[in-house]
């Protein structure tokens, strides 16, 4: 019920956002915070009628006010959206923290600032990209001029996950709008709040009604699937699990709609004996445990050159034991809970599996005892294993939790082969002070992104995406234009 008190706070109503205004749905579903399991919001679930209204509004805006806006003005509006997010920074931060349970320090440094930065980067990118032009010979000697124009794709369906809600939603919405498209977004059912809040910011910034729409709900049989099946949606961009990508690709096949996919990973880190040891520990700590391990780019397999293997495992375990689990607002908190009780069951099933397969549990492996109300949250211990075979499901399947398996290796070739022995190909980290090796290994790793002596160091102008089962296409900088625009060639006979 609206206005219910739960977990000491007021339960908010989160509406859909359709044609520039909040919109009810066909039912309400509860959103619980993973910090203590209490209900913090009830969310309006969109049905087919809401989907139809949202897509129709997006279609109208495409042909109307948004489509007619000169490029410079469109980009100026998107800069205002970025400023609008910053002006309401604390509201975005509170909403994101409540939905995800992530530490305030993380959300205030990464999630919300990147939400704003995405709009600035893509607004500036589209204004500065040239298209090709060819002078073409003709038999009469007068020639012809061939030049390309970029045009919006149309109404884009945006489906986003819960791990970095505003960051990943705007990573798609910003280039889509900068390129002149309109969007209908389906944020994760776990993290509905910031998407609706962004609707208010869009309105305040002067984005015409219908350009940005949000429909809430679940995936199969709900708003997510309805969006992918909607025949008036021209293209679909999705970030989430590989299995979900497969379902969306099937739906997109009807009507031959384009897809852009950022999917799962089972990312390796390779630590050479010549690395800067402390930097490798610090970087691996972040790549394994940041956001409670719920980062698509996170490391779940660590290969360490044998001479430093024992020392590395010992130091990583000590650092992991030092991670303080706690509520988001506590400045000392190093790690929050998983996103939900359901996800905790999945992660704990891998913890159990590792034990049954005879892994050495170096640290963690269970559920921490949390005080008071926190006992009702989705907490798990940061966990490190050794001793499992490379073909164990623990080493092959994406767990998406705060855990990694560490294994020794003897040669560079062996490390590369084992790192590449996965169906995924999203990210990899390499730790070495040998420059030649850094280049050599990076070139041979099958991944969309290789970080050498760092992790999650992002430049938004660079291509971002995965190979193998980790994705289709690249987004970021000018690469986003490949998906969000159609190139049209014009041939002028002179
Ligand atoms: P998910 O695939 O379960 O859900 C993502 C979104 O898809 C949600 O909004 C969900 O409601 C919707 N959805 C689910 N089934 C659908 C269907 N049949 N049709 C249409 N929509 C559907 O993913 P998640 O659990 O929210 O996120 C975690 C996953 O996302 C992990 O696999 C992670 O690696 C991946 N991820 C990848 C990247 C990347 O850039 N490659 C970034 C972040 C997360």
CSV table of C-alpha atoms in Angstrom, one decimal, residues 121-474:
chain,number,residue,atom,x,y,z
A,121,UNK,CA,30.3,12.6,-23.7
A,122,UNK,CA,27.8,11.5,-26.3
A,123,UNK,CA,26.3,15.0,-26.8
A,124,UNK,CA,29.9,16.2,-27.7
A,125,UNK,CA,30.7,13.1,-29.7
A,126,UNK,CA,27.9,13.3,-32.2
A,127,UNK,CA,28.7,17.0,-32.9
A,128,UNK,CA,32.3,16.2,-33.9
A,129,UNK,CA,32.1,13.1,-36.1
A,130,UNK,CA,32.5,13.5,-39.8
A,131,UNK,CA,31.1,11.1,-42.4
A,132,UNK,CA,32.9,9.8,-45.4
A,133,UNK,CA,32.9,11.4,-48.9
A,134,UNK,CA,34.2,10.0,-52.2
A,135,UNK,CA,34.8,11.8,-55.5
A,136,UNK,CA,33.8,9.2,-58.0
A,137,UNK,CA,34.8,9.0,-61.7
A,138,UNK,CA,32.1,8.8,-64.4
A,139,UNK,CA,32.4,8.0,-68.1
A,140,UNK,CA,31.4,11.5,-69.1
A,141,UNK,CA,34.3,12.9,-67.1
A,142,UNK,CA,32.1,15.1,-64.9
A,143,UNK,CA,32.3,12.8,-61.9
A,144,UNK,CA,30.0,12.3,-59.0
A,145,UNK,CA,30.1,13.0,-55.3
A,146,UNK,CA,29.3,10.2,-52.9
A,147,UNK,CA,28.7,11.2,-49.3
A,148,UNK,CA,27.2,9.6,-46.3
A,149,UNK,CA,24.6,11.0,-43.9
A,150,UNK,CA,23.8,9.6,-40.5
A,151,UNK,CA,20.2,9.2,-39.6
A,152,UNK,CA,18.5,8.0,-36.4
A,153,UNK,CA,17.5,4.4,-36.3
A,154,UNK,CA,14.1,5.3,-34.8
A,155,UNK,CA,12.5,4.1,-31.6
A,156,UNK,CA,15.1,2.2,-29.6
A,157,UNK,CA,14.1,-0.3,-26.9
A,158,UNK,CA,16.6,-0.1,-24.0
A,159,UNK,CA,16.8,-3.0,-21.5
A,160,UNK,CA,19.1,-2.6,-18.6
A,161,UNK,CA,20.3,-4.7,-15.6
A,162,UNK,CA,20.5,-3.9,-11.8
A,163,UNK,CA,24.2,-3.8,-11.1
A,164,UNK,CA,25.0,-0.3,-12.2
A,165,UNK,CA,21.4,0.9,-12.9
A,166,UNK,CA,21.7,4.6,-13.8
A,167,UNK,CA,25.2,4.2,-15.3
A,168,UNK,CA,24.2,1.4,-17.7
A,169,UNK,CA,20.8,2.9,-18.6
A,170,UNK,CA,22.3,6.3,-19.5
A,171,UNK,CA,25.2,4.5,-21.3
A,172,UNK,CA,22.5,3.6,-23.8
A,173,UNK,CA,20.0,6.4,-23.5
A,174,UNK,CA,22.5,9.2,-24.0
A,175,UNK,CA,24.0,8.0,-27.3
A,176,UNK,CA,20.5,7.0,-28.5
A,177,UNK,CA,19.1,10.5,-27.9
A,178,UNK,CA,22.3,12.3,-29.1
A,179,UNK,CA,21.8,10.5,-32.4
A,180,UNK,CA,18.2,11.7,-32.6
A,181,UNK,CA,16.4,8.6,-31.6
A,182,UNK,CA,13.7,8.2,-29.0
A,183,UNK,CA,13.7,5.5,-26.4
A,184,UNK,CA,11.4,3.2,-24.4
A,185,UNK,CA,13.4,1.8,-21.4
A,186,UNK,CA,12.8,-1.2,-19.3
A,187,UNK,CA,15.0,-1.0,-16.3
A,188,UNK,CA,15.6,-4.0,-14.1
A,189,UNK,CA,12.7,-4.8,-11.8
A,190,UNK,CA,15.3,-4.8,-9.0
A,191,UNK,CA,16.3,-1.2,-9.6
A,192,UNK,CA,13.4,0.9,-10.8
A,193,UNK,CA,13.9,4.2,-9.0
A,194,UNK,CA,16.5,6.2,-10.9
A,195,UNK,CA,15.0,5.5,-14.3
A,196,UNK,CA,11.7,7.2,-13.3
A,197,UNK,CA,13.6,10.0,-11.6
A,198,UNK,CA,15.5,10.6,-14.9
A,199,UNK,CA,12.1,11.1,-16.5
A,200,UNK,CA,11.6,14.2,-14.3
A,201,UNK,CA,15.1,15.5,-15.1
A,202,UNK,CA,14.4,15.1,-18.8
A,203,UNK,CA,11.3,17.1,-18.5
A,204,UNK,CA,13.0,19.8,-16.5
A,205,UNK,CA,15.9,20.0,-19.0
A,206,UNK,CA,13.4,20.6,-21.9
A,207,UNK,CA,13.5,17.1,-23.5
A,208,UNK,CA,10.2,17.0,-25.5
A,209,UNK,CA,7.5,14.6,-24.2
A,210,UNK,CA,7.7,11.1,-25.6
A,211,UNK,CA,11.5,11.2,-26.3
A,212,UNK,CA,12.3,9.3,-23.1
A,213,UNK,CA,9.8,6.6,-21.8
A,214,UNK,CA,10.1,4.1,-19.0
A,215,UNK,CA,8.1,0.9,-18.6
A,216,UNK,CA,8.5,-1.1,-15.4
A,217,UNK,CA,8.2,-4.8,-15.0
A,218,UNK,CA,9.9,-8.1,-15.3
A,219,UNK,CA,11.4,-9.9,-18.3
A,220,UNK,CA,9.6,-13.0,-19.7
A,221,UNK,CA,5.8,-12.5,-20.0
A,222,UNK,CA,6.1,-8.9,-18.8
A,223,UNK,CA,7.3,-5.5,-19.9
A,224,UNK,CA,10.7,-6.7,-21.0
A,225,UNK,CA,9.4,-9.3,-23.4
A,226,UNK,CA,6.6,-7.0,-24.6
A,227,UNK,CA,9.1,-4.4,-25.5
A,228,UNK,CA,11.3,-6.8,-27.5
A,229,UNK,CA,8.3,-8.1,-29.3
A,230,UNK,CA,6.8,-4.7,-30.1
A,231,UNK,CA,6.8,-4.4,-33.9
A,232,UNK,CA,7.1,-0.6,-33.7
A,233,UNK,CA,10.4,-0.8,-31.9
A,234,UNK,CA,13.2,-0.4,-34.5
A,235,UNK,CA,16.2,-1.6,-32.5
A,236,UNK,CA,17.0,-3.1,-29.2
A,237,UNK,CA,20.0,-2.5,-27.0
A,238,UNK,CA,20.4,-4.8,-24.0
A,239,UNK,CA,22.8,-5.3,-21.1
A,240,UNK,CA,22.4,-8.4,-19.0
A,241,UNK,CA,22.8,-12.1,-18.9
A,242,UNK,CA,23.9,-14.0,-22.0
A,243,UNK,CA,20.8,-16.3,-21.6
A,244,UNK,CA,18.5,-13.3,-21.7
A,245,UNK,CA,20.3,-12.0,-24.7
A,246,UNK,CA,19.5,-15.2,-26.6
A,247,UNK,CA,15.8,-14.8,-25.8
A,248,UNK,CA,15.9,-11.1,-26.9
A,249,UNK,CA,17.7,-12.0,-30.1
A,250,UNK,CA,14.9,-14.5,-31.0
A,251,UNK,CA,12.3,-11.8,-30.4
A,252,UNK,CA,14.3,-9.2,-32.4
A,253,UNK,CA,14.4,-11.6,-35.4
A,254,UNK,CA,10.8,-10.9,-36.0
A,255,UNK,CA,10.9,-7.7,-38.0
A,256,UNK,CA,14.7,-8.1,-38.5
A,257,UNK,CA,15.5,-5.5,-35.8
A,258,UNK,CA,19.1,-4.7,-34.9
A,259,UNK,CA,20.5,-5.6,-31.5
A,260,UNK,CA,23.4,-4.4,-29.4
A,261,UNK,CA,24.3,-6.7,-26.6
A,262,UNK,CA,26.6,-6.3,-23.6
A,263,UNK,CA,26.4,-9.7,-21.8
A,264,UNK,CA,28.0,-11.8,-19.2
A,265,UNK,CA,31.7,-12.6,-18.5
A,266,UNK,CA,33.9,-15.0,-16.6
A,267,UNK,CA,36.9,-12.7,-16.7
A,268,UNK,CA,40.4,-13.7,-16.0
A,269,UNK,CA,43.3,-11.9,-14.4
A,270,UNK,CA,46.9,-13.0,-15.1
A,271,UNK,CA,49.4,-12.0,-12.5
A,272,UNK,CA,53.1,-12.4,-13.5
A,273,UNK,CA,55.9,-12.8,-10.9
A,274,UNK,CA,57.4,-9.6,-12.2
A,275,UNK,CA,54.3,-7.5,-11.3
A,276,UNK,CA,54.1,-4.6,-8.9
A,277,UNK,CA,52.9,-6.9,-6.1
A,278,UNK,CA,51.0,-4.4,-4.0
A,279,UNK,CA,49.3,-2.8,-7.1
A,280,UNK,CA,48.3,-6.3,-8.2
A,281,UNK,CA,46.7,-7.1,-4.9
A,282,UNK,CA,45.0,-3.8,-4.7
A,283,UNK,CA,43.7,-4.0,-8.2
A,284,UNK,CA,42.6,-7.6,-7.9
A,285,UNK,CA,40.8,-6.8,-4.6
A,286,UNK,CA,38.7,-4.2,-6.5
A,287,UNK,CA,38.1,-6.4,-9.6
A,288,UNK,CA,36.9,-9.2,-7.5
A,289,UNK,CA,35.0,-7.5,-4.7
A,290,UNK,CA,33.8,-4.1,-6.0
A,291,UNK,CA,30.0,-3.8,-5.9
A,292,UNK,CA,30.0,-7.1,-4.1
A,293,UNK,CA,31.4,-8.8,-7.2
A,294,UNK,CA,28.4,-7.7,-9.3
A,295,UNK,CA,30.3,-6.1,-12.1
A,296,UNK,CA,30.3,-7.7,-15.6
A,297,UNK,CA,33.9,-6.7,-15.9
A,298,UNK,CA,34.9,-8.2,-12.6
A,299,UNK,CA,37.5,-11.0,-12.1
A,300,UNK,CA,36.3,-14.5,-11.1
A,301,UNK,CA,39.4,-16.4,-12.3
A,302,UNK,CA,42.9,-15.4,-11.2
A,303,UNK,CA,46.0,-17.1,-12.6
A,304,UNK,CA,49.2,-16.4,-10.6
A,305,UNK,CA,52.7,-17.3,-11.7
A,306,UNK,CA,53.9,-20.1,-9.4
A,307,UNK,CA,56.9,-18.3,-7.7
A,308,UNK,CA,54.5,-15.8,-6.1
A,309,UNK,CA,51.4,-17.9,-5.9
A,310,UNK,CA,51.4,-18.6,-2.1
A,311,UNK,CA,52.3,-15.1,-1.2
A,312,UNK,CA,49.6,-13.7,-3.5
A,313,UNK,CA,46.9,-15.9,-2.1
A,314,UNK,CA,47.9,-15.1,1.4
A,315,UNK,CA,47.9,-11.3,0.8
A,316,UNK,CA,44.6,-11.4,-1.2
A,317,UNK,CA,42.9,-13.4,1.6
A,318,UNK,CA,44.2,-11.0,4.3
A,319,UNK,CA,42.8,-8.0,2.3
A,320,UNK,CA,39.5,-9.8,1.7
A,321,UNK,CA,39.2,-10.6,5.5
A,322,UNK,CA,39.7,-6.9,6.1
A,323,UNK,CA,36.7,-5.8,4.0
A,324,UNK,CA,34.1,-4.4,6.2
A,325,UNK,CA,30.6,-5.4,5.4
A,326,UNK,CA,28.0,-2.9,6.5
A,327,UNK,CA,25.2,-0.5,5.6
A,328,UNK,CA,25.7,1.9,2.6
A,329,UNK,CA,25.8,5.0,4.7
A,330,UNK,CA,28.6,3.8,6.9
A,331,UNK,CA,31.9,5.4,5.7
A,332,UNK,CA,33.9,2.3,6.8
A,333,UNK,CA,31.8,0.0,4.6
A,334,UNK,CA,33.9,-1.7,2.0
A,335,UNK,CA,31.2,-4.1,0.6
A,336,UNK,CA,27.4,-4.2,0.6
A,337,UNK,CA,25.0,-7.0,0.1
A,338,UNK,CA,24.1,-8.8,-3.1
A,339,UNK,CA,21.1,-7.4,-5.0
A,340,UNK,CA,18.5,-9.8,-3.7
A,341,UNK,CA,17.7,-12.9,-1.7
A,342,UNK,CA,17.2,-14.8,-5.0
A,343,UNK,CA,20.6,-13.8,-6.3
A,344,UNK,CA,22.1,-14.8,-2.9
A,345,UNK,CA,20.6,-18.3,-3.3
A,346,UNK,CA,22.4,-18.5,-6.7
A,347,UNK,CA,25.8,-17.4,-5.3
A,348,UNK,CA,25.5,-19.6,-2.3
A,349,UNK,CA,24.8,-22.6,-4.5
A,350,UNK,CA,28.3,-22.0,-6.1
A,351,UNK,CA,29.8,-21.6,-2.7
A,352,UNK,CA,28.3,-25.0,-1.8
A,353,UNK,CA,29.4,-26.5,-5.2
A,354,UNK,CA,33.0,-25.4,-4.6
A,355,UNK,CA,33.0,-27.1,-1.2
A,356,UNK,CA,31.5,-30.3,-2.6
A,357,UNK,CA,34.2,-30.4,-5.4
A,358,UNK,CA,36.9,-30.2,-2.8
A,359,UNK,CA,38.0,-26.6,-3.2
A,360,UNK,CA,40.3,-25.1,-0.5
A,361,UNK,CA,38.2,-22.3,0.9
A,362,UNK,CA,41.0,-19.8,1.7
A,363,UNK,CA,38.5,-17.3,3.1
A,364,UNK,CA,34.8,-16.8,3.4
A,365,UNK,CA,32.5,-19.4,1.8
A,366,UNK,CA,29.4,-18.6,3.8
A,367,UNK,CA,26.9,-16.1,5.2
A,368,UNK,CA,28.3,-13.5,7.6
A,369,UNK,CA,26.5,-12.8,10.8
A,370,UNK,CA,25.1,-9.3,10.5
A,371,UNK,CA,23.7,-7.3,13.5
A,372,UNK,CA,20.1,-6.3,14.0
A,373,UNK,CA,17.9,-5.6,11.0
A,374,UNK,CA,20.8,-6.3,8.6
A,375,UNK,CA,20.4,-10.0,9.4
A,376,UNK,CA,17.4,-9.8,6.9
A,377,UNK,CA,19.6,-8.6,4.1
A,378,UNK,CA,21.3,-10.5,1.2
A,379,UNK,CA,24.8,-10.7,2.7
A,380,UNK,CA,27.5,-13.2,1.7
A,381,UNK,CA,31.1,-13.4,2.7
A,382,UNK,CA,33.9,-12.4,0.3
A,383,UNK,CA,35.3,-15.7,-0.8
A,384,UNK,CA,38.5,-17.0,-2.3
A,385,UNK,CA,39.1,-20.6,-3.4
A,386,UNK,CA,42.0,-22.6,-4.7
A,387,UNK,CA,42.4,-26.2,-5.8
A,388,UNK,CA,39.6,-26.5,-8.3
A,389,UNK,CA,40.0,-27.9,-11.9
A,390,UNK,CA,39.7,-25.4,-14.7
A,391,UNK,CA,36.6,-27.2,-16.0
A,392,UNK,CA,34.7,-27.0,-12.7
A,393,UNK,CA,31.4,-25.0,-13.2
A,394,UNK,CA,32.7,-22.7,-10.5
A,395,UNK,CA,35.5,-21.8,-12.9
A,396,UNK,CA,33.4,-21.8,-16.0
A,397,UNK,CA,30.0,-20.2,-15.1
A,398,UNK,CA,29.5,-16.5,-14.3
A,399,UNK,CA,28.7,-16.4,-10.5
A,400,UNK,CA,28.3,-12.6,-10.2
A,401,UNK,CA,29.3,-12.6,-6.6
A,402,UNK,CA,32.2,-11.5,-4.4
A,403,UNK,CA,34.4,-14.5,-5.1
A,404,UNK,CA,37.3,-15.8,-7.2
A,405,UNK,CA,39.3,-18.9,-7.8
A,406,UNK,CA,43.1,-18.5,-7.7
A,407,UNK,CA,45.3,-21.0,-9.6
A,408,UNK,CA,49.0,-21.2,-10.2
A,409,UNK,CA,50.6,-21.3,-13.7
A,410,UNK,CA,54.1,-21.9,-15.0
A,411,UNK,CA,54.4,-20.4,-18.5
A,412,UNK,CA,53.0,-17.4,-20.4
A,413,UNK,CA,51.5,-19.6,-23.1
A,414,UNK,CA,49.8,-21.7,-20.5
A,415,UNK,CA,48.3,-18.7,-18.7
A,416,UNK,CA,46.9,-17.3,-22.0
A,417,UNK,CA,45.5,-20.6,-23.0
A,418,UNK,CA,43.7,-21.1,-19.7
A,419,UNK,CA,42.5,-17.5,-19.6
A,420,UNK,CA,41.0,-18.0,-23.1
A,421,UNK,CA,39.4,-21.3,-22.3
A,422,UNK,CA,36.0,-19.9,-21.7
A,423,UNK,CA,32.8,-19.2,-23.7
A,424,UNK,CA,33.0,-15.6,-22.6
A,425,UNK,CA,35.2,-12.8,-23.9
A,426,UNK,CA,34.4,-9.6,-22.0
A,427,UNK,CA,37.4,-8.3,-20.0
A,428,UNK,CA,40.8,-9.4,-18.8
A,429,UNK,CA,43.4,-8.0,-16.4
A,430,UNK,CA,47.2,-8.5,-16.8
A,431,UNK,CA,49.7,-7.6,-14.0
A,432,UNK,CA,53.3,-7.3,-15.2
A,433,UNK,CA,56.1,-4.7,-15.4
A,434,UNK,CA,57.5,-6.3,-18.5
A,435,UNK,CA,56.4,-4.0,-21.3
A,436,UNK,CA,56.9,-6.4,-24.2
A,437,UNK,CA,54.9,-9.1,-22.3
A,438,UNK,CA,52.1,-6.6,-21.6
A,439,UNK,CA,51.7,-6.0,-25.4
A,440,UNK,CA,52.2,-9.6,-26.3
A,441,UNK,CA,49.7,-11.0,-23.8
A,442,UNK,CA,47.1,-8.3,-24.5
A,443,UNK,CA,47.1,-9.1,-28.2
A,444,UNK,CA,46.5,-12.8,-27.6
A,445,UNK,CA,43.7,-12.5,-24.9
A,446,UNK,CA,40.2,-13.1,-26.3
A,447,UNK,CA,38.4,-10.2,-24.7
A,448,UNK,CA,36.8,-6.9,-25.6
A,449,UNK,CA,38.9,-5.1,-23.1
A,450,UNK,CA,42.3,-5.8,-21.6
A,451,UNK,CA,43.5,-3.8,-18.6
A,452,UNK,CA,47.2,-3.9,-18.0
A,453,UNK,CA,48.2,-2.9,-14.4
A,454,UNK,CA,44.7,-1.5,-13.7
A,455,UNK,CA,41.1,-2.4,-13.7
A,456,UNK,CA,37.9,-0.4,-14.6
A,457,UNK,CA,40.0,2.5,-15.8
A,458,UNK,CA,37.4,3.7,-18.3
A,459,UNK,CA,37.7,6.3,-21.1
A,460,UNK,CA,34.2,6.7,-22.5
A,461,UNK,CA,35.5,7.4,-26.0
A,462,UNK,CA,36.9,3.9,-26.3
A,463,UNK,CA,35.2,0.8,-27.8
A,464,UNK,CA,33.4,-1.2,-25.1
A,465,UNK,CA,31.9,-4.6,-25.5
A,466,UNK,CA,32.5,-8.3,-25.5
A,467,UNK,CA,33.6,-11.0,-27.9
A,468,UNK,CA,32.3,-14.7,-28.0
A,469,UNK,CA,29.2,-15.0,-25.7
A,470,UNK,CA,29.9,-11.7,-24.0
A,471,UNK,CA,28.2,-9.5,-26.5
A,472,UNK,CA,27.4,-8.2,-30.0
A,473,UNK,CA,28.8,-4.9,-31.2
A,474,UNK,CA,30.7,-2.1,-29.4
